Amino acid sequence: MKDQPLSAINARAAEWIVERDRHDGRLPAERQLLLDDWLRASTLHRVAFLRLEQIWQRADRLRALHVAPPAQDIIRTRTPALKVRMPRFTWWPASRLVAGLSLALMALVMVADFHGDTHAQRHATARGQRESVRLADGSQLTLNTATTLRTAVSEAAREVWLDRGEAFFDIAHDAKRPFVVHAGRQTVTVLGTKFSLHREGDRLRVAVLEGRVQVQPARSRPAVLNRDDTALADASNVLVARQAPQQVSASLGWLRGKLEFDQVTLAEAAAQFNRYGRKQLVIQDEAAARINIGGIFDADNVEAFARVLNLGFGLEVQTEGDTIRVSSPARRGKPGRTEP
């Protein structure tokens, strides 16, 4: 089966739910077989169907095929500043009725995506903090520095919204309830695995320690990642690369409070340190920024890292309040210097 964008999958799931509801919850046998085939075809199909089914039930089935106050209230209470026009259905042919109700349900889905689940629990860490969260299904989440996410676990679905930052996911296996992470315009779906996500605006970095995950951008086909795969995703693309196990482990050094660098530029290393502490590294010139750095460092001890730059690389280091400025020596051969 050809992979489809998530929007198309959601639209088809909405059509199935509305059609089933019009038959009082029991599709004709031949239609039920088609629905069963569609659900078996992809985990994404099952996830979309279960999620929309929950939203549909909360909207009180749009009051017997009319857009009733409960559905409208959901939109008003969740989005006081967001105007969503809901169609009115009176004496419509069945096909137009199904299509119109599907659009109404998709409007509710957009609202839910915009605000997250109303029953979701919010978890957040400040700069330099880490926090572990155990979910009701037995899954364990670890939030890295400056991270915000929301979780919602029910009998029908397991969802997380990664609003910013980085987290490690150790997911309990449950074939009937795929675990879905929404990160901006990307969706990550798993059954049971260990992986990390790092959201940087609209970009998402993925590293898989165990198992498999499926990354679904908003506007392109999904990509399946296996153990030791990493990926960089945005709304349109997923770039997947196979890494050595030690490289994936190094990217998760923050779980131990460490930053592990394998010949990265000083500019990249500084950016990583700056995520964790109040003191910020500022690289003053391009020559210093291009220096390659390797080693394991304490994420919360940027001063020790600065001393290594001074003593090991001969760079000049000056501290001014919460800013540590690093630059190349003024003259070649001149020893580096550091000022407290």
CSV table of C-alpha atoms in Angstrom, one decimal:
chain,number,residue,atom,x,y,z
A,1,MET,CA,0.0,0.0,0.0
A,2,LYS,CA,1.3,3.4,-0.9
A,3,ASP,CA,2.2,5.6,2.1
A,4,GLN,CA,-0.1,8.5,2.6
A,5,PRO,CA,0.3,11.9,4.4
A,6,LEU,CA,-1.1,12.0,7.9
A,7,SER,CA,-3.8,14.4,6.8
A,8,ALA,CA,-5.2,11.9,4.3
A,9,ILE,CA,-5.1,9.1,6.9
A,10,ASN,CA,-7.0,11.3,9.4
A,11,ALA,CA,-9.6,12.3,6.7
A,12,ARG,CA,-10.2,8.6,5.8
A,13,ALA,CA,-10.5,7.6,9.5
A,14,ALA,CA,-13.1,10.4,10.0
A,15,GLU,CA,-15.1,9.1,7.1
A,16,TRP,CA,-15.2,5.6,8.6
A,17,ILE,CA,-16.2,6.9,12.0
A,18,VAL,CA,-19.0,9.0,10.7
A,19,GLU,CA,-20.3,6.3,8.4
A,20,ARG,CA,-20.3,3.8,11.3
A,21,ASP,CA,-22.1,6.2,13.5
A,22,ARG,CA,-24.8,6.7,10.9
A,23,HIS,CA,-25.5,2.9,11.2
A,24,ASP,CA,-25.8,3.2,15.0
A,25,GLY,CA,-22.3,1.8,15.6
A,26,ARG,CA,-22.7,-1.3,13.4
A,27,LEU,CA,-21.5,-1.2,9.8
A,28,PRO,CA,-23.0,-3.6,7.2
A,29,ALA,CA,-20.9,-6.8,7.1
A,30,GLU,CA,-19.2,-5.9,3.8
A,31,ARG,CA,-18.3,-2.4,4.9
A,32,GLN,CA,-17.0,-3.7,8.3
A,33,LEU,CA,-14.7,-6.1,6.4
A,34,LEU,CA,-13.3,-3.1,4.4
A,35,LEU,CA,-12.8,-1.2,7.6
A,36,ASP,CA,-11.0,-4.1,9.2
A,37,ASP,CA,-8.7,-4.4,6.2
A,38,TRP,CA,-8.0,-0.7,6.4
A,39,LEU,CA,-7.2,-0.8,10.1
A,40,ARG,CA,-4.9,-3.9,9.6
A,41,ALA,CA,-3.0,-2.2,6.8
A,42,SER,CA,-1.1,0.3,9.0
A,43,THR,CA,-0.4,1.1,12.6
A,44,LEU,CA,-1.0,4.8,11.6
A,45,HIS,CA,-4.5,3.9,10.4
A,46,ARG,CA,-5.3,2.3,13.8
A,47,VAL,CA,-3.8,5.3,15.7
A,48,ALA,CA,-5.8,7.8,13.7
A,49,PHE,CA,-9.0,5.8,14.0
A,50,LEU,CA,-8.7,5.4,17.8
A,51,ARG,CA,-7.8,9.0,18.3
A,52,LEU,CA,-10.7,10.4,16.2
A,53,GLU,CA,-13.1,8.0,17.8
A,54,GLN,CA,-12.3,9.4,21.2
A,55,ILE,CA,-12.8,13.0,20.0
A,56,TRP,CA,-16.0,12.0,18.3
A,57,GLN,CA,-17.3,10.5,21.5
A,58,ARG,CA,-16.4,13.6,23.5
A,59,ALA,CA,-18.3,15.7,21.1
A,60,ASP,CA,-21.4,13.6,21.9
A,61,ARG,CA,-21.7,12.4,18.3
A,62,LEU,CA,-22.6,15.9,17.2
A,63,ARG,CA,-26.1,15.3,18.6
A,64,ALA,CA,-27.6,12.7,16.3
A,65,LEU,CA,-26.0,14.0,13.1
A,66,HIS,CA,-26.4,17.7,13.9
A,67,VAL,CA,-23.7,20.0,15.1
A,68,ALA,CA,-25.0,20.4,18.7
A,69,PRO,CA,-23.8,22.6,21.5
A,70,PRO,CA,-21.5,20.0,23.0
A,71,ALA,CA,-19.3,20.0,19.9
A,72,GLN,CA,-19.4,23.7,19.6
A,73,ASP,CA,-18.6,24.1,23.3
A,74,ILE,CA,-15.5,22.0,22.8
A,75,ILE,CA,-14.2,24.4,20.2
A,76,ARG,CA,-15.2,27.6,22.1
A,77,THR,CA,-13.6,26.4,25.4
A,78,ARG,CA,-10.4,25.2,23.8
A,79,THR,CA,-9.9,28.0,21.4
A,80,PRO,CA,-11.4,31.3,22.5
A,81,ALA,CA,-9.4,33.1,19.8
A,82,LEU,CA,-9.6,30.5,17.1
A,83,LYS,CA,-12.7,30.6,14.9
A,84,VAL,CA,-13.7,27.3,13.4
A,85,ARG,CA,-16.8,27.4,11.1
A,86,MET,CA,-18.9,24.2,11.7
A,87,PRO,CA,-21.2,23.2,8.8
A,88,ARG,CA,-25.0,22.8,9.5
A,89,PHE,CA,-26.6,19.8,8.1
A,90,THR,CA,-30.3,19.9,7.1
A,91,TRP,CA,-31.8,17.6,4.4
A,92,TRP,CA,-28.5,16.7,2.9
A,93,PRO,CA,-28.0,13.6,0.8
A,94,ALA,CA,-26.2,10.8,2.7
A,95,SER,CA,-22.9,11.2,0.8
A,96,ARG,CA,-22.8,15.0,1.5
A,97,LEU,CA,-23.8,14.4,5.1
A,98,VAL,CA,-20.9,12.0,5.7
A,99,ALA,CA,-18.5,14.4,4.0
A,100,GLY,CA,-19.7,17.4,5.9
A,101,LEU,CA,-19.6,15.6,9.3
A,102,SER,CA,-16.1,14.3,8.4
A,103,LEU,CA,-15.0,17.9,8.0
A,104,ALA,CA,-16.6,18.8,11.3
A,105,LEU,CA,-14.7,16.0,13.0
A,106,MET,CA,-11.5,17.1,11.3
A,107,ALA,CA,-12.1,20.6,12.7
A,108,LEU,CA,-12.3,19.1,16.2
A,109,VAL,CA,-9.1,17.2,15.5
A,110,MET,CA,-7.3,20.4,14.5
A,111,VAL,CA,-8.5,22.0,17.7
A,112,ALA,CA,-7.2,19.0,19.7
A,113,ASP,CA,-3.8,19.2,17.9
A,114,PHE,CA,-3.6,22.9,18.5
A,115,HIS,CA,-4.2,22.7,22.2
A,116,GLY,CA,-3.4,19.1,23.1
A,117,ASP,CA,-5.8,16.9,25.1
A,118,THR,CA,-7.8,18.7,27.7
A,119,HIS,CA,-7.0,15.9,30.2
A,120,ALA,CA,-3.2,15.9,29.4
A,121,GLN,CA,-0.8,16.4,32.3
A,122,ARG,CA,1.9,19.0,31.8
A,123,HIS,CA,5.6,18.3,32.8
A,124,ALA,CA,8.4,20.8,32.4
A,125,THR,CA,12.1,21.2,33.4
A,126,ALA,CA,14.0,24.4,33.8
A,127,ARG,CA,17.5,25.0,32.3
A,128,GLY,CA,19.9,22.5,33.8
A,129,GLN,CA,17.2,20.2,35.3
A,130,ARG,CA,16.2,16.6,34.4
A,131,GLU,CA,13.0,14.9,35.5
A,132,SER,CA,11.7,11.3,35.2
A,133,VAL,CA,8.0,10.7,34.7
A,134,ARG,CA,6.3,7.3,35.0
A,135,LEU,CA,3.0,7.0,33.1
A,136,ALA,CA,0.0,4.9,34.0
A,137,ASP,CA,0.8,2.3,31.3
A,138,GLY,CA,4.3,1.7,32.8
A,139,SER,CA,6.2,3.8,30.3
A,140,GLN,CA,9.0,5.9,31.6
A,141,LEU,CA,9.9,9.3,30.2
A,142,THR,CA,13.0,11.3,31.1
A,143,LEU,CA,12.9,15.1,30.3
A,144,ASN,CA,16.2,16.8,29.5
A,145,THR,CA,17.0,20.5,30.2
A,146,ALA,CA,14.4,23.2,29.3
A,147,THR,CA,11.8,20.7,28.1
A,148,THR,CA,8.0,20.9,28.2
A,149,LEU,CA,5.7,18.1,27.3
A,150,ARG,CA,2.1,16.9,28.0
A,151,THR,CA,1.0,13.3,28.4
A,152,ALA,CA,-2.5,11.7,28.0
A,153,VAL,CA,-3.0,7.9,28.7
A,154,SER,CA,-6.4,6.3,28.5
A,155,GLU,CA,-7.8,2.9,27.8
A,156,ALA,CA,-8.0,3.6,24.1
A,157,ALA,CA,-4.8,5.7,23.4
A,158,ARG,CA,-1.4,6.9,24.6
A,159,GLU,CA,-0.3,10.3,23.5
A,160,VAL,CA,2.4,12.8,24.3
A,161,TRP,CA,2.9,16.4,23.0
A,162,LEU,CA,6.5,17.5,22.9
A,163,ASP,CA,6.2,21.2,23.0
A,164,ARG,CA,9.9,22.0,23.3
A,165,GLY,CA,13.2,20.4,24.3
A,166,GLU,CA,14.4,16.8,24.5
A,167,ALA,CA,13.1,13.6,26.1
A,168,PHE,CA,14.0,9.9,26.3
A,169,PHE,CA,11.1,7.4,26.0
A,170,ASP,CA,11.1,3.9,27.4
A,171,ILE,CA,7.7,2.7,26.2
A,172,ALA,CA,5.8,-0.3,27.6
A,173,HIS,CA,4.7,-2.6,24.9
A,174,ASP,CA,1.0,-2.6,24.1
A,175,ALA,CA,-0.1,-3.7,20.6
A,176,LYS,CA,-3.6,-2.5,21.1
A,177,ARG,CA,-2.5,1.0,22.1
A,178,PRO,CA,0.3,2.4,20.0
A,179,PHE,CA,2.2,5.2,21.7
A,180,VAL,CA,2.1,8.5,19.7
A,181,VAL,CA,4.3,11.5,20.2
A,182,HIS,CA,3.2,14.8,18.5
A,183,ALA,CA,6.2,17.1,18.0
A,184,GLY,CA,5.2,20.2,16.0
A,185,ARG,CA,4.1,19.0,12.6
A,186,GLN,CA,5.7,15.5,13.0
A,187,THR,CA,4.2,12.4,14.6
A,188,VAL,CA,6.2,9.5,16.0
A,189,THR,CA,4.4,6.2,16.5
A,190,VAL,CA,5.7,3.1,18.4
A,191,LEU,CA,4.4,0.0,20.1
A,192,GLY,CA,7.2,-0.5,22.6
A,193,THR,CA,10.8,0.7,22.3
A,194,LYS,CA,13.4,3.1,23.6
A,195,PHE,CA,14.2,6.2,21.8
A,196,SER,CA,14.9,9.9,22.2
A,197,LEU,CA,13.4,13.0,20.6
A,198,HIS,CA,14.9,16.5,20.5
A,199,ARG,CA,12.7,19.2,19.1
A,200,GLU,CA,14.3,22.4,17.8
A,201,GLY,CA,11.5,24.6,16.5
A,202,ASP,CA,10.0,22.8,13.5
A,203,ARG,CA,12.9,20.3,13.3
A,204,LEU,CA,12.9,17.0,15.2
A,205,ARG,CA,16.0,14.8,15.9
A,206,VAL,CA,15.3,11.1,16.6
A,207,ALA,CA,17.6,8.4,18.0
A,208,VAL,CA,16.5,4.8,18.4
A,209,LEU,CA,18.2,2.8,21.1
A,210,GLU,CA,15.9,-0.3,20.9
A,211,GLY,CA,13.0,-1.4,18.8
A,212,ARG,CA,11.4,0.5,15.9
A,213,VAL,CA,9.6,3.8,15.5
A,214,GLN,CA,7.7,5.4,12.6
A,215,VAL,CA,8.2,9.1,11.9
A,216,GLN,CA,5.4,10.8,10.0
A,217,PRO,CA,6.0,14.3,8.7
A,218,ALA,CA,3.0,16.4,7.9
A,219,ARG,CA,3.6,16.6,4.1
A,220,SER,CA,5.5,13.5,3.1
A,221,ARG,CA,5.7,9.7,3.5
A,222,PRO,CA,6.6,8.1,6.9
A,223,ALA,CA,10.0,6.6,7.6
A,224,VAL,CA,10.6,3.6,9.8
A,225,LEU,CA,13.7,3.7,12.1
A,226,ASN,CA,15.3,0.7,13.6
A,227,ARG,CA,17.8,0.2,16.4
A,228,ASP,CA,20.8,2.5,16.1
A,229,ASP,CA,19.1,4.7,13.5
A,230,THR,CA,19.0,8.4,13.8
A,231,ALA,CA,16.9,10.9,11.8
A,232,LEU,CA,16.4,14.6,11.2
A,233,ALA,CA,12.8,15.4,10.3
A,234,ASP,CA,10.8,18.5,9.4
A,235,ALA,CA,7.3,19.0,7.9
A,236,SER,CA,8.4,17.8,4.5
A,237,ASN,CA,11.3,15.3,4.9
A,238,VAL,CA,12.9,12.6,7.0
A,239,LEU,CA,16.6,12.0,6.7
A,240,VAL,CA,17.6,8.7,8.2
A,241,ALA,CA,21.2,7.5,9.0
A,242,ARG,CA,22.5,4.3,10.6
A,243,GLN,CA,24.9,5.0,13.4
A,244,ALA,CA,27.3,2.8,15.4
A,245,PRO,CA,25.8,1.8,18.8
A,246,GLN,CA,28.4,3.8,20.6
A,247,GLN,CA,27.4,6.9,18.7
A,248,VAL,CA,23.7,6.5,19.7
A,249,SER,CA,24.8,5.9,23.3
A,250,ALA,CA,26.9,9.1,23.2
A,251,SER,CA,23.9,11.2,22.0
A,252,LEU,CA,22.1,10.0,25.2
A,253,GLY,CA,25.0,10.9,27.5
A,254,TRP,CA,22.7,13.6,29.0
A,255,LEU,CA,20.8,10.8,30.8
A,256,ARG,CA,23.9,10.5,32.9
A,257,GLY,CA,24.5,14.2,33.2
A,258,LYS,CA,27.3,14.1,30.5
A,259,LEU,CA,28.0,15.6,27.2
A,260,GLU,CA,29.9,13.3,24.8
A,261,PHE,CA,31.6,14.8,21.8
A,262,ASP,CA,33.2,12.9,19.0
A,263,GLN,CA,35.2,15.4,16.9
A,264,VAL,CA,32.4,18.0,16.7
A,265,THR,CA,33.3,21.7,16.2
A,266,LEU,CA,33.7,23.9,19.1
A,267,ALA,CA,30.7,25.9,17.9
A,268,GLU,CA,28.5,22.8,18.2
A,269,ALA,CA,30.0,21.9,21.6
A,270,ALA,CA,29.3,25.4,22.9
A,271,ALA,CA,25.7,25.2,21.7
A,272,GLN,CA,25.2,22.0,23.6
A,273,PHE,CA,26.7,23.5,26.8
A,274,ASN,CA,24.6,26.6,26.5
A,275,ARG,CA,21.4,24.5,26.8
A,276,TYR,CA,22.3,23.5,30.4
A,277,GLY,CA,23.6,26.4,32.4
A,278,ARG,CA,23.2,30.0,33.2
A,279,LYS,CA,26.7,30.8,32.0
A,280,GLN,CA,26.9,30.9,28.2
A,281,LEU,CA,29.8,30.2,26.0
A,282,VAL,CA,30.5,32.8,23.2
A,283,ILE,CA,33.0,31.8,20.5
A,284,GLN,CA,34.6,35.0,19.3
A,285,ASP,CA,36.1,34.0,15.9
A,286,GLU,CA,35.7,31.6,13.1
A,287,ALA,CA,39.0,29.9,13.6
A,288,ALA,CA,38.2,29.0,17.2
A,289,ALA,CA,34.7,27.9,16.2
A,290,ARG,CA,36.0,25.3,13.7
A,291,ILE,CA,38.3,23.5,16.2
A,292,ASN,CA,37.3,19.9,16.7
A,293,ILE,CA,36.4,18.7,20.1
A,294,GLY,CA,36.3,15.2,21.6
A,295,GLY,CA,35.7,13.8,25.0
A,296,ILE,CA,33.2,13.4,27.9
A,297,PHE,CA,32.3,16.4,30.0
A,298,ASP,CA,29.9,17.2,32.8
A,299,ALA,CA,27.0,19.0,31.3
A,300,ASP,CA,26.7,21.3,34.4
A,301,ASN,CA,30.3,22.3,34.6
A,302,VAL,CA,31.0,24.7,31.7
A,303,GLU,CA,33.9,26.3,33.7
A,304,ALA,CA,35.8,23.0,33.6
A,305,PHE,CA,35.3,22.8,29.8
A,306,ALA,CA,36.5,26.4,29.4
A,307,ARG,CA,39.7,25.4,31.3
A,308,VAL,CA,40.3,22.6,28.9
A,309,LEU,CA,40.0,25.0,26.0
A,310,ASN,CA,42.5,27.3,27.6
A,311,LEU,CA,45.1,24.7,28.8
A,312,GLY,CA,44.6,22.0,26.1
A,313,PHE,CA,43.9,24.1,23.0
A,314,GLY,CA,45.7,27.4,23.9
A,315,LEU,CA,42.5,29.4,23.4
A,316,GLU,CA,42.0,32.7,25.3
A,317,VAL,CA,39.1,32.5,27.8
A,318,GLN,CA,37.6,35.6,29.5
A,319,THR,CA,34.7,35.4,31.9
A,320,GLU,CA,32.4,38.5,32.2
A,321,GLY,CA,29.5,37.8,34.5
A,322,ASP,CA,27.4,35.0,33.0
A,323,THR,CA,29.3,35.1,29.7
A,324,ILE,CA,32.5,33.1,28.9
A,325,ARG,CA,34.2,34.4,25.8
A,326,VAL,CA,36.5,32.1,23.9
A,327,SER,CA,38.9,33.3,21.2
A,328,SER,CA,42.0,32.3,19.3
A,329,PRO,CA,45.3,33.6,20.7
A,330,ALA,CA,46.2,37.1,19.5
A,331,ARG,CA,49.5,35.8,18.1
A,332,ARG,CA,50.5,32.3,17.0
A,333,GLY,CA,52.7,30.7,19.6
A,334,LYS,CA,51.4,32.9,22.4
A,335,PRO,CA,50.1,30.8,25.3
A,336,GLY,CA,46.4,31.1,26.0
A,337,ARG,CA,45.3,33.0,29.0
A,338,THR,CA,42.3,32.8,31.2
A,339,GLU,CA,40.7,35.4,33.4
A,340,PRO,CA,38.4,34.6,36.3
